[in-house]
Structures are given as structure tokens and as C-alpha cells.
mmCIF file of C-alpha atoms in Angstrom:
data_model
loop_
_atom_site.group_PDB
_atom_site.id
_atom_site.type_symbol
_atom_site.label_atom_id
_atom_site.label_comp_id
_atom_site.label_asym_id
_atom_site.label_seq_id
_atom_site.Cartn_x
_atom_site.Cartn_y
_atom_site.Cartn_z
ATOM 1 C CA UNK A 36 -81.887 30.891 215.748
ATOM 2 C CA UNK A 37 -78.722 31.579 213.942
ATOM 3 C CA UNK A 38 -75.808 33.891 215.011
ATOM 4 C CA UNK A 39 -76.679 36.523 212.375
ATOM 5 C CA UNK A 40 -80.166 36.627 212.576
ATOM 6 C CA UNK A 41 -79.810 37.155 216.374
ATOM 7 C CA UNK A 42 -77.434 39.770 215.839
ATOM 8 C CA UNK A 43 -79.568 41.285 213.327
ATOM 9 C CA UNK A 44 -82.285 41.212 216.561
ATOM 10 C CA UNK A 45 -79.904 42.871 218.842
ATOM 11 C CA UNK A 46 -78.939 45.349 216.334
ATOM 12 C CA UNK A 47 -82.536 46.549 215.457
ATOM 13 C CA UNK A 48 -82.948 46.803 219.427
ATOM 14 C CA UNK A 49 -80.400 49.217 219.299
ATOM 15 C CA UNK A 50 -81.998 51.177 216.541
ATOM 16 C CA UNK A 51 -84.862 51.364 217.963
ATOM 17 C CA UNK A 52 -84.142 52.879 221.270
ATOM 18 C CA UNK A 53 -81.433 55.680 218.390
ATOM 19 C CA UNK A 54 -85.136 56.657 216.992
ATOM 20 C CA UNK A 55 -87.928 58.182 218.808
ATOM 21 C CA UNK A 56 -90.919 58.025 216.497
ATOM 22 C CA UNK A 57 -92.172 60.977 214.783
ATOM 23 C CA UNK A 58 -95.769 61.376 214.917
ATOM 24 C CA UNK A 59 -95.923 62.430 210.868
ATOM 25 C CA UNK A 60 -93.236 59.928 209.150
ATOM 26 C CA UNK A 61 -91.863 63.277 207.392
ATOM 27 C CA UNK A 62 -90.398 64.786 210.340
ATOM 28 C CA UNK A 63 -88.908 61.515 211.388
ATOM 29 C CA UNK A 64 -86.765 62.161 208.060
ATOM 30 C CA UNK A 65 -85.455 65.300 209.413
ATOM 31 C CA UNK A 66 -84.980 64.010 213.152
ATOM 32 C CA UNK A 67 -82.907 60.951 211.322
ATOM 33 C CA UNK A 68 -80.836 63.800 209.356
ATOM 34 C CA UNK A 69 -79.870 65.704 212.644
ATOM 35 C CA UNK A 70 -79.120 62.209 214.499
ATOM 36 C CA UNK A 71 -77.444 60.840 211.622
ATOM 37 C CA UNK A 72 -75.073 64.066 211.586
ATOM 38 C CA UNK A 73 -74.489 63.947 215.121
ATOM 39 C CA UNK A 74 -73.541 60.361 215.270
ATOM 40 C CA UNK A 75 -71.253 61.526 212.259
ATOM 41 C CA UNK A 76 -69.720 64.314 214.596
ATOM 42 C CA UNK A 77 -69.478 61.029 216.742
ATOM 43 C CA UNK A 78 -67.587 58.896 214.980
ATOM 44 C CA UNK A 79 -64.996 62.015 213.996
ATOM 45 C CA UNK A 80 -64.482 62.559 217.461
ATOM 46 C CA UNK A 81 -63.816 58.930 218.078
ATOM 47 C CA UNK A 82 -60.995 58.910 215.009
ATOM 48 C CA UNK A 83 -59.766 61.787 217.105
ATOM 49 C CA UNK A 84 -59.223 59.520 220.411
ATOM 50 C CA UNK A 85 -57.699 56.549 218.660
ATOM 51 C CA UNK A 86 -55.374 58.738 216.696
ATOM 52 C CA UNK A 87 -54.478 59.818 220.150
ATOM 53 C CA UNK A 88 -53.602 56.576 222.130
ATOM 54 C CA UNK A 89 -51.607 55.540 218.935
ATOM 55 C CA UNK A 90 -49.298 58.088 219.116
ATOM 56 C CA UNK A 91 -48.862 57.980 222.842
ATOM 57 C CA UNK A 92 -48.152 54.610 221.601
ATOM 58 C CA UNK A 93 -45.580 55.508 218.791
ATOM 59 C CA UNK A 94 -43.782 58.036 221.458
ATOM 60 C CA UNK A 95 -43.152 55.229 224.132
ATOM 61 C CA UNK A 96 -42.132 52.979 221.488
ATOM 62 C CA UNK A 97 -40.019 55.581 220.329
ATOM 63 C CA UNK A 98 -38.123 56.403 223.677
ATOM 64 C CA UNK A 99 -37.911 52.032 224.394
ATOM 65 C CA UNK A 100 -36.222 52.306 220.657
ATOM 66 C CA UNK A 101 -33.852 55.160 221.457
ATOM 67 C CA UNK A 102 -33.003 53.096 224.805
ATOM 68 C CA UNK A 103 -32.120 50.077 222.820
ATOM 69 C CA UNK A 104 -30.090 52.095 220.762
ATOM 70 C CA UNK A 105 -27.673 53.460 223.158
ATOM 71 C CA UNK A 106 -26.907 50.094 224.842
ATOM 72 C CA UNK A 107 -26.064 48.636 221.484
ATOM 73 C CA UNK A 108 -23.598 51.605 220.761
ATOM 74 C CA UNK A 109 -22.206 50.779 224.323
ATOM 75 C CA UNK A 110 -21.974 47.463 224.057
ATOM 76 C CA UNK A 111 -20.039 48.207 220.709
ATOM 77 C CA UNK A 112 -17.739 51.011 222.393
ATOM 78 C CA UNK A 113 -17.172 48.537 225.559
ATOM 79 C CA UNK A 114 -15.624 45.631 222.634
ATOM 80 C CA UNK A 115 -13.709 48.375 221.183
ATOM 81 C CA UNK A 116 -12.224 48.729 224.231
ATOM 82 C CA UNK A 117 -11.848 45.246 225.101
ATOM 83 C CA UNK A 118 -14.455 45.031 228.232
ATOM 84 C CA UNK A 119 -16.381 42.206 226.656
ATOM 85 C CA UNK A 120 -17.940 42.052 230.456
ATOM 86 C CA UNK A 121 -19.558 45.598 229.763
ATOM 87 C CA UNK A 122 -20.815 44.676 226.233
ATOM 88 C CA UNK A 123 -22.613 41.286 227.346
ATOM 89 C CA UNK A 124 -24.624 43.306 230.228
ATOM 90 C CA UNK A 125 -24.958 46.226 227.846
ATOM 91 C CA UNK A 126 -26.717 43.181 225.576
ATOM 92 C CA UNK A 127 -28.473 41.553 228.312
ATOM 93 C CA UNK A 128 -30.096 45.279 229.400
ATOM 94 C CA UNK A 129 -30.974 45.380 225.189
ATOM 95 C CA UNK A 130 -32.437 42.269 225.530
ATOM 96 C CA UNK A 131 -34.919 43.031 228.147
ATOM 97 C CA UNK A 132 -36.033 46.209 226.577
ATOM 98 C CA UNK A 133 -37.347 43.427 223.972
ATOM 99 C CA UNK A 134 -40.241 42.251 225.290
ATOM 100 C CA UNK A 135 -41.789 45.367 226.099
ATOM 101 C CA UNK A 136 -41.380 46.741 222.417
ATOM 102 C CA UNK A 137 -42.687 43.667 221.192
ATOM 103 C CA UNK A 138 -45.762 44.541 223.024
ATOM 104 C CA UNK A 139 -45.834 47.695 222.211
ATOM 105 C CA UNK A 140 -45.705 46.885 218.215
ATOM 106 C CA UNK A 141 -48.786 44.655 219.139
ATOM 107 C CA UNK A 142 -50.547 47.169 220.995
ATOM 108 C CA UNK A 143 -50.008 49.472 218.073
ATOM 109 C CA UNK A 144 -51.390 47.214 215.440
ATOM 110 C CA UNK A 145 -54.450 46.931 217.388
ATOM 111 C CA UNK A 146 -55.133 50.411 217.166
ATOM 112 C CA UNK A 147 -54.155 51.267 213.746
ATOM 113 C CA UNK A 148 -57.035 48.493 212.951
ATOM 114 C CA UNK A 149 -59.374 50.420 215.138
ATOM 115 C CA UNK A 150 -58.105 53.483 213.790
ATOM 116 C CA UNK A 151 -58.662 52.311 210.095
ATOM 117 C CA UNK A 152 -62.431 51.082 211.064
ATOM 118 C CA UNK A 153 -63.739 54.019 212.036
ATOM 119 C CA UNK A 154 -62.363 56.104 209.345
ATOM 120 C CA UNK A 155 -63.722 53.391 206.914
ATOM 121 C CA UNK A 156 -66.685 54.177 209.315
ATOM 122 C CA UNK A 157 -66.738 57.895 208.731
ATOM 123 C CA UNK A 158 -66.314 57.780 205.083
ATOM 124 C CA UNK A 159 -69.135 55.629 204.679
ATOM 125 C CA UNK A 160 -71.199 57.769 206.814
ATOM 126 C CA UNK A 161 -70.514 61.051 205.512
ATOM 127 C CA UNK A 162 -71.513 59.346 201.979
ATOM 128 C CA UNK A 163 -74.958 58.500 203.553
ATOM 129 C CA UNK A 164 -75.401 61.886 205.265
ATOM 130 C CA UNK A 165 -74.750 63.422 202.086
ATOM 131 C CA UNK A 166 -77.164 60.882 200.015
ATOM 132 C CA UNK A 167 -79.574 61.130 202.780
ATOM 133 C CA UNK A 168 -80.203 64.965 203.135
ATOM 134 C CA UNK A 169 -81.150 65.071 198.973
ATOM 135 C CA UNK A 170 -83.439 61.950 199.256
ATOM 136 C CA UNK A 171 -85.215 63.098 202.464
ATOM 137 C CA UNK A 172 -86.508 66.290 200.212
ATOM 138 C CA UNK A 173 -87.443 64.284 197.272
ATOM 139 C CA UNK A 174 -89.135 61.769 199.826
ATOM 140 C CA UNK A 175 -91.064 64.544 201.607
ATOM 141 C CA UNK A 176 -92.338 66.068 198.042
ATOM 142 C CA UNK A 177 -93.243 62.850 196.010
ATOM 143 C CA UNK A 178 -95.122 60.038 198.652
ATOM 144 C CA UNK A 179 -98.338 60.802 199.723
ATOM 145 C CA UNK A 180 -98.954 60.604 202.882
ATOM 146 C CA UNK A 181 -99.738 56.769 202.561
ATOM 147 C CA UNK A 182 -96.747 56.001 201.080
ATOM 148 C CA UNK A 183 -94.592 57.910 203.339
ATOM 149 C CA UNK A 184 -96.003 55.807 205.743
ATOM 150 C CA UNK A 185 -94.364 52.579 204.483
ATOM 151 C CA UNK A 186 -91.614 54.148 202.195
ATOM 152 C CA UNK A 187 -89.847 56.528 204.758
ATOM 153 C CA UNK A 188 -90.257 54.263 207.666
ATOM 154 C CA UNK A 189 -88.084 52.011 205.618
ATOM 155 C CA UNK A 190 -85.436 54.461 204.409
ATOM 156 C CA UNK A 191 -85.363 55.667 208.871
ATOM 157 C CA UNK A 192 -84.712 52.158 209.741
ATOM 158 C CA UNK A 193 -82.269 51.678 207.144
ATOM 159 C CA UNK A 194 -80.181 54.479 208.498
ATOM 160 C CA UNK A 195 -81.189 53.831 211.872
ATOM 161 C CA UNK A 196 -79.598 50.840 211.838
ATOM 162 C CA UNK A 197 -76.496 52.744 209.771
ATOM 163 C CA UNK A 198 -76.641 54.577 213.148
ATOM 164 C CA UNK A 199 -76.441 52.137 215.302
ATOM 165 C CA UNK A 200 -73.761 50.073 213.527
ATOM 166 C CA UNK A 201 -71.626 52.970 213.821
ATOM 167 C CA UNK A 202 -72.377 54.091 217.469
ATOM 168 C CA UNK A 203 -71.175 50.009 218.131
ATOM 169 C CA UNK A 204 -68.170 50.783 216.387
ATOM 170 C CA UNK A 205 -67.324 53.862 218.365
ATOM 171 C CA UNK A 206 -68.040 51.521 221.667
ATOM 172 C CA UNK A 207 -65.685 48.913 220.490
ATOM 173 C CA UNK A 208 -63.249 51.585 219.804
ATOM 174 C CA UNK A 209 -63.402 53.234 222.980
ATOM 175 C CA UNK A 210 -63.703 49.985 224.778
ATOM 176 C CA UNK A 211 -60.358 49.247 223.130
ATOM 177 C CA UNK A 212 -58.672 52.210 223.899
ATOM 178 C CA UNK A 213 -59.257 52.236 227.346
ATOM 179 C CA UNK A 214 -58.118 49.028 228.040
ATOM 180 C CA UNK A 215 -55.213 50.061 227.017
ATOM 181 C CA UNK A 216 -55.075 53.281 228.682
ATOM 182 C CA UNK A 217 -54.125 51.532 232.009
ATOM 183 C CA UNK A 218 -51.412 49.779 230.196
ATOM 184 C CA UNK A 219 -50.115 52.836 228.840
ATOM 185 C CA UNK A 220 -50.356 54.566 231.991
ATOM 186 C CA UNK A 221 -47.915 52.260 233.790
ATOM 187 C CA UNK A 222 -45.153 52.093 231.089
ATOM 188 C CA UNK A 223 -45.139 55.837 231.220
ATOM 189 C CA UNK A 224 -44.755 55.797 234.765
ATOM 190 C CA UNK A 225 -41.846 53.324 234.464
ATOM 191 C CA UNK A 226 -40.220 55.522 231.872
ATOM 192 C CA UNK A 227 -40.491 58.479 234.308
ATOM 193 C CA UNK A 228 -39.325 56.739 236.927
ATOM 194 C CA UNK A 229 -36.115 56.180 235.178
ATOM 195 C CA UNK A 230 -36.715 52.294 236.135
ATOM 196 C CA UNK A 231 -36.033 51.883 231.963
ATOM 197 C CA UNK A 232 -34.294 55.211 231.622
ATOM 198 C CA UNK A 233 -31.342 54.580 234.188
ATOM 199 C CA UNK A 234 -30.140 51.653 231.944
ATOM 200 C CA UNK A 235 -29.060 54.030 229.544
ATOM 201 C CA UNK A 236 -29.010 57.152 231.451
ATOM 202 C CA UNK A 237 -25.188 59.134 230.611
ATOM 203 C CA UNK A 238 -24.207 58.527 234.203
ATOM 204 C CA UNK A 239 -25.386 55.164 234.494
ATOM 205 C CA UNK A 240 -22.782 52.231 235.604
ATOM 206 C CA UNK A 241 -21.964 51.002 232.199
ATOM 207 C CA UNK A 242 -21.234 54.295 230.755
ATOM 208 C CA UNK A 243 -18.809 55.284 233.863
ATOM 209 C CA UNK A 244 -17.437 52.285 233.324
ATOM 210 C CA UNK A 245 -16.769 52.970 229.729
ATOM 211 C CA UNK A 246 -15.707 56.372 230.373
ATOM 212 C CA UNK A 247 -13.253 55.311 232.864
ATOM 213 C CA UNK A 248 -11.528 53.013 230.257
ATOM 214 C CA UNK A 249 -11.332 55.917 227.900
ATOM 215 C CA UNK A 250 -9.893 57.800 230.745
ATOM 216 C CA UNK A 251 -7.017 55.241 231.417
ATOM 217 C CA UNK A 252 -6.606 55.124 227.920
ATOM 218 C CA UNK A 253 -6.368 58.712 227.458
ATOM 219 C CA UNK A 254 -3.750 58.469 230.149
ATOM 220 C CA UNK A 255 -1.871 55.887 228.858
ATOM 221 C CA UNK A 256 -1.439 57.710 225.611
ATOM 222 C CA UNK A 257 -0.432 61.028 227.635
ATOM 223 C CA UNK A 258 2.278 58.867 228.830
ATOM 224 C CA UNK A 259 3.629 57.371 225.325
ATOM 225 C CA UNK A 260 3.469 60.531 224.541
ATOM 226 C CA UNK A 261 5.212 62.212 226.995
ATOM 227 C CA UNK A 262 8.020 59.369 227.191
ATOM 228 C CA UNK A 263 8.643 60.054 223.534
ATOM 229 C CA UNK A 264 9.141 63.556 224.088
ATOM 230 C CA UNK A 265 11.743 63.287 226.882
ATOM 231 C CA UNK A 266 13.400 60.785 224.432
ATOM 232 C CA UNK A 267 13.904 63.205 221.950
ATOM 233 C CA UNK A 268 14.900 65.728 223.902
ATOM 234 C CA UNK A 269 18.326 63.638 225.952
ATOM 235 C CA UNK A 270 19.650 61.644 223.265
ATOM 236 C CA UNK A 271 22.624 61.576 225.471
ATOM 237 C CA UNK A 272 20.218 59.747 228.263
ATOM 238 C CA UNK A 273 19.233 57.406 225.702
ATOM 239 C CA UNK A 274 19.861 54.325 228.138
ATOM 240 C CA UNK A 275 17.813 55.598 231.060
ATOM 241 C CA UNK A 276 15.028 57.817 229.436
ATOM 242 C CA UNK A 277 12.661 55.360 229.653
ATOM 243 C CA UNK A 278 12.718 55.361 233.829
ATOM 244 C CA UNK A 279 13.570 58.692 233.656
ATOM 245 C CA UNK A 280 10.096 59.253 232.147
ATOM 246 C CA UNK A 281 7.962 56.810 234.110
ATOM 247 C CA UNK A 282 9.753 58.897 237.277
ATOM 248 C CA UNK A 283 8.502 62.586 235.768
ATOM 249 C CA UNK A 284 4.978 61.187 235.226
ATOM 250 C CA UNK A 285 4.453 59.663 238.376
ATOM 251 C CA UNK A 286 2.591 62.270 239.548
ATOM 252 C CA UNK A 287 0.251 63.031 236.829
ATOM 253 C CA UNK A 288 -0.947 59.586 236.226
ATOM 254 C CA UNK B 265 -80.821 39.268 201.259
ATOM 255 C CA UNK B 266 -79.171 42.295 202.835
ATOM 256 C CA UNK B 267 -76.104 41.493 205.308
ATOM 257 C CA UNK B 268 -74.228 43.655 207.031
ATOM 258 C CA UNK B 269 -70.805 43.223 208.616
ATOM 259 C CA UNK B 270 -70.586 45.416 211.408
ATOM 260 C CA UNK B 271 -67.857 48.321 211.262
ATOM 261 C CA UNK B 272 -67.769 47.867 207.245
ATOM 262 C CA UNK B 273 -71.439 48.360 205.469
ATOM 263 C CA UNK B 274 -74.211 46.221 203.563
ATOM 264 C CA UNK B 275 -74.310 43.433 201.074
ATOM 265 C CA UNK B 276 -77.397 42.387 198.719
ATOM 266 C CA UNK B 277 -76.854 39.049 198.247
ATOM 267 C CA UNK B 278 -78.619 37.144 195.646
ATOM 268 C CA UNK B 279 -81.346 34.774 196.206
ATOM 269 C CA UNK B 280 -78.942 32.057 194.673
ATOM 270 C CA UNK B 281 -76.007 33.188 196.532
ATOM 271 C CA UNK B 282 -78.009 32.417 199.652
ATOM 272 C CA UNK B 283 -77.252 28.618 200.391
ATOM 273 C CA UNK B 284 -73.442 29.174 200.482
ATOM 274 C CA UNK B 285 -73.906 31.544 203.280
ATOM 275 C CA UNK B 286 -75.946 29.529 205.387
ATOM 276 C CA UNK B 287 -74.027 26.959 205.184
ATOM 277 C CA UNK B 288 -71.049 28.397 206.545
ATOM 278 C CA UNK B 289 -73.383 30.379 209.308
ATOM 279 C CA UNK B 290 -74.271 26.870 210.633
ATOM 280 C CA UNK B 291 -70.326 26.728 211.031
ATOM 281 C CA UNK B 292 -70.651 30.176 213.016
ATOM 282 C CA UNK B 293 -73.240 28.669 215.114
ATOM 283 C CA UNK B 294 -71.383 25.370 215.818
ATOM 284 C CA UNK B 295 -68.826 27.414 217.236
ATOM 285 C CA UNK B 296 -70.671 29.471 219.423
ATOM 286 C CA UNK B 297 -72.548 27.113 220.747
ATOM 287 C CA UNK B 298 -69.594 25.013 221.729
ATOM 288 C CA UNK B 299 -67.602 27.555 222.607
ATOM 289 C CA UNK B 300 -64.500 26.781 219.979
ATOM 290 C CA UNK B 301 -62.798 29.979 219.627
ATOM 291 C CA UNK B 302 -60.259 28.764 216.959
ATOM 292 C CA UNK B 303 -63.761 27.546 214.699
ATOM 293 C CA UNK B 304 -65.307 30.830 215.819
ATOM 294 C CA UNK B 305 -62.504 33.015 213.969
ATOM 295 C CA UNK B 306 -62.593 30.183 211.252
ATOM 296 C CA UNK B 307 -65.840 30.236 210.394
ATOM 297 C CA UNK B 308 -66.344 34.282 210.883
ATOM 298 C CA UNK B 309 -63.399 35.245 208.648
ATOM 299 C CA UNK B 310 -64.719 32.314 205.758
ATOM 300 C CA UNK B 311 -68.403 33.637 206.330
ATOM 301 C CA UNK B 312 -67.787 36.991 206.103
ATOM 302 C CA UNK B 313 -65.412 36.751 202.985
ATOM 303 C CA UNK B 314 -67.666 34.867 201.378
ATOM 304 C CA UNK B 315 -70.256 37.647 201.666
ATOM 305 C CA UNK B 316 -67.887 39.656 200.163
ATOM 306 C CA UNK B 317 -67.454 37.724 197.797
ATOM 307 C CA UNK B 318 -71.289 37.059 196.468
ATOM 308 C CA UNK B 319 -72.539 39.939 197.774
ATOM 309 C CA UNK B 320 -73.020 43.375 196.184
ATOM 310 C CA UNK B 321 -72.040 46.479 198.446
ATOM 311 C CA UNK B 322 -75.372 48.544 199.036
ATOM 312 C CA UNK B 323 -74.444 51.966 197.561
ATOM 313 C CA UNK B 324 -74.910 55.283 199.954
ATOM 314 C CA UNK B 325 -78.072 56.253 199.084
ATOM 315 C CA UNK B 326 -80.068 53.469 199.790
ATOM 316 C CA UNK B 327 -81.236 53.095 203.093
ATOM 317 C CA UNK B 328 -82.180 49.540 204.031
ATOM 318 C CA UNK B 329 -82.326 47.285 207.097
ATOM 319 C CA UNK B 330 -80.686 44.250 206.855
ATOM 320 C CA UNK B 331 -82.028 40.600 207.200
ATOM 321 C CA UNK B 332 -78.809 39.216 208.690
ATOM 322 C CA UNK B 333 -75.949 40.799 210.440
ATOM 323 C CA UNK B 334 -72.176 40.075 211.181
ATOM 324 C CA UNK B 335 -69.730 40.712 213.686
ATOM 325 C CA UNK B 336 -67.119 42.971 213.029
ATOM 326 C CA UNK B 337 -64.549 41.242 211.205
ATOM 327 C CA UNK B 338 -61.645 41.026 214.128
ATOM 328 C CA UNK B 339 -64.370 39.707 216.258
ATOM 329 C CA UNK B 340 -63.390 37.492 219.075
ATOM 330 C CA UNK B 341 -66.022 34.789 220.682
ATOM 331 C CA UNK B 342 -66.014 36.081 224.073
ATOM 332 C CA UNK B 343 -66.885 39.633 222.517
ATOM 333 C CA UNK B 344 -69.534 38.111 220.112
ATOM 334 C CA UNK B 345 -71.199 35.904 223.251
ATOM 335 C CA UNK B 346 -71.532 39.754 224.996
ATOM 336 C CA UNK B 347 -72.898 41.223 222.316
ATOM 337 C CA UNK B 348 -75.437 37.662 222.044
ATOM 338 C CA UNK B 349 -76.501 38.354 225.160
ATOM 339 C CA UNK B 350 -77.812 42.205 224.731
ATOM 340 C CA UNK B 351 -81.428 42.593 224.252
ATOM 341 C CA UNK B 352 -82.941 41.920 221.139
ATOM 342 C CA UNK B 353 -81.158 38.740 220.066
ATOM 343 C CA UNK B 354 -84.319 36.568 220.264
ATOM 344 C CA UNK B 355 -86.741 38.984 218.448
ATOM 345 C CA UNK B 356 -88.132 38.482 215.308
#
């Protein structure tokens, strides 16, 4: 037997056990109706979770992002100050960060697909609630009780198996997301941990580093300055300000 | 015939339509049976948009079961071999 006739199989099985059978085919239309608009309540719920892991998702993408960032600016600052040593690890650091966002991005695309599904999923529900609470009425006041027989079995298996299409999609969903609950669950411990955060974290090595060559810098400039100033102010000691100078500033460099 | 693809809805498709479809099932099959998961998305993705294709979506209000079914579209082969083995896949 075929693929899709054995899923059809497997997916009546599931219908079946969705449906306990009404003794009068009429109130199986109403039991249908209140199972139908649970499983809708089902499926909403479900939207709810995905929409959920996706933005944990976004957030730790988000904070990787900002990380990635800040090394780049450093690795710019650390060229601007000529420590092409600081830049390359501030690009190697970037680089590793890489990996990790790439999977991530992949995670994320997984469940904005899951995401999209099930609201596709709840649409199309909602439209069959909706169609299904008018025609359940008309069903119960035109067939006799022969042809309600046939006619509304029918019309319960068809969204029976409505039902049971969507509470497979909800299973894959959830099945999905939890998978990749663990996953989650250890990048934001790593991000707590400041294992990822320390790279970029004010304080960390490649910042003091770059701090302490705006420092020296700062100095250095104190100095011109300061040297120029002493200048100006014994023309007559033209010929030995400039040791003069370096002998006043001793102390403050 | 009515298909459904699971996680999207029903198709009628027409009596002529019908011969198209199979033959790209017996793809499906193939690929199940030996286990090919590049054929499997293959022929899954070509069966399914041909069903699209023929097919005529079932509007809301009509409540039928269906004579064949699909995977869900992302489907992988390991996931459809799980769902194979649930109860029900050699009823009539």
C-alpha cells in the first residue's frame, strides 16, 4: 500500500479515537462543535508557545549581535591607534561569535515555519468552526433520521479528521520547540555566565588594553602641550626649554 | 479524489488529474522503501505541488474525509517512517 493511503489509515486512526460516538448522529454534531472549538483553543495556544521560543530566539540573537558589534568597533579603535595585535584578536573573538549566530538564524527559520503553519492552521480552522456551527443546525432540521445517519456521519468524520490534522500539527510544533528548548537553555546559560559576555565585557583585556593606549596618548599630548607652554613663556630659554620641560614633567607622566 | 496535505487543508482532485499523482506517489514510495532521503524530499515537494497544482482547495464548509493524505510539506523521512509506523497505516 502506498505512502498516502497509509497515512490516510493512520490519520483516520487518529480520528477515531478524537470522536466518541454519539448514540443519535445529531448530538455527535454538537459533541464535534465543542471538540472542534477546543482543538481551536488548541491550536491558539500552540501559536502562543512558538511565538514564544522565537523570540527567546530573536533576544539571544540579539545580545550575540550586539557582542559582535562591540569587537568590531574595537578592533576599529585598536587600528586607529595602531595596535593591529588588538584588532586581529578583537576579529578572531568576532569570528567565533559566527558560528553560533549562524545557528541561531537557522534555528529561527525553523520556527517562523512552524509559527506560520499553525496560524495557516488556525485560520483554516476558525473558517470551519464558523461554517460548521450554521451547517450543524441546518443538518439537524432537514435529514431525517435516516439520512442523518449517513449524511452527518460524513460531515463528523470530515471534521474529525480536520481535528486530527490539526492536533498533529500542534505535536509537530511542540515536538519542535522542545527540542530546541534544551538548546536554548544552554546558550542562555553561556550568555549568563559571561563565557560570551566577557569578550566584550567594558573591563575585558582588549578594552584595558585600548584604554591604556588612549591613556598614554592622552599623556603624551599633556606633554606637547605642556612643553609648548613653557616655550612660550622663556623665550629667553629658547635653547634649553625643551629639557627644561621634559625635567618639570617628569613627575606627572 | 480528496487529498490532504497535512498542516495546510484538502484538495478535490479530478478523476483525470488522478494518474499524474500516482505516478509521482510511486516516487514517494520508492523512497521510503529504500530509505533515500534526498528522493524522499524530491518526490514529497513534486507530489505535493503537483496536488496543488490539479487540485481544487475544499472550501470551509464542507466537511469531508479524504481518500489520500500527505505529509506536511517540510517533512523529513525519518519523521514520515514514525508517523508510518503509528496505528492505522495498514487499515482500509
Amino acid at each position: 500500500m502506498g505512502v498516502m493511503k497509509r497515512m490516510s489509515g493512520i490519520l483516520q486512526a487518529k480520528t477515531n479515537k478524537l470522536l466518541d460516538k454519539a448514540e443519535d448522529p445529531r448530538e455527535s454534531l454538537d459533541l464535534s462543535y465543542q471538540k472542534l472549538q477546543e482543538n481551536l483553543q488548541k491550536v491558539r495556544r500552540s501559536v502562543a508557545d512558538v511565538t514564544t521560543a522565537k523570540k527567546r530566539i530573536e533576544l539571544q540573537a540579539a545580545q550575540l549581535q550586539g557582542q559582535a558589534d562591540k569587537l568590531q568597533q574595537q578592533a576599529k579603535d585598536a587600528l586607529g591607534q595602531d595596535r593591529e595585535d588588538l584588532a586581529r584578536e578583537a576579529l578572531a573573538r568576532r569570528a567565533a561569535l559566527g558560528p553560533q549566530l549562524a545557528e541561531l538564524q537557522t534555528q529561527h527559520q525553523q520556527v517562523a515555519d512552524q509559527e506560520q503553519k499553525l496560524i495557516t492552521t488556525a485560520q483554516n480552522l476558525q473558517l470551519q468552526v464558523d461554517a460548521f456551527r450554521m451547517k450543524k443546525e441546518t443538518m439537524k432540521a432537514t435529514y431525517t433520521a435516516a439520512e442523518a445517519q449517513t449524511k452527518i456521519g460524513e460531515a463528523v468524520s470530515g471534521i474529525s479528521e480536520s481535528m486530527g490534522d490539526a492536533g498533529m500539527s500542534v505535536q509537530r510544533a511542540q515536538e519542535k520547540i522542545d527540542s530546541m528548548q534544551a538548546r536554548a537553555g544552554a546558550m542562555d546559560e553561556l550568555l549568563a555566565s559571561g563565557a560570551l559576555t566577557d569578550l566584550t565585557n567594558p573591563v575585558d583585556d582588549i578594552q584595558a588594553q585600548l584604554d591604556q593606549v588612549s591613556t598614554t596618548n592622552a599623556v603624551d599630548a599633556d606633554l606637547a602641550a605642556l612643553k609648548a607652554e613653557l616655550g612660550a613663556a622663556s623665550p629667553a630659554q629658547l635653547g634649553t626649554a625643551e629639557s627644561a620641560a621634559a625635567d618639570t614633567t617628569e613627575p606627572l607622566a | 479524489m480528496i487529498v490532504r496535505i497535512l498542516g495546510e487543508g484538502q484538495y478535490e482532485v479530478a478523476e483525470d488529474d488522478r494518474n499524474g499523482i500516482h505516478a509521482l506517489e510511486s516516487e514517494l514510495n520508492d523512497a521510503v522503501e529504500s530509505d533515500n532521503d534526498d528522493q524522499f524530499v524530491a518526490a514529497l515537494a513534486a507530489v505535493i505541488e503537483e496536488v496543488r497544482r490539479v487540485g481544487t482547495p475544499l472550501a470551509a464548509d464542507t466537511f469531508a474525509s479524504s481518500d489520500r493524505v500527505l505529509p506536511f510539506s517540510d517533512s523529513t523521512l525519518d519523521e514520515t517512517k514514525a508517523l508510518l509506523a503509528e496505528p492505522g497505516a495498514d487499515d482500509d
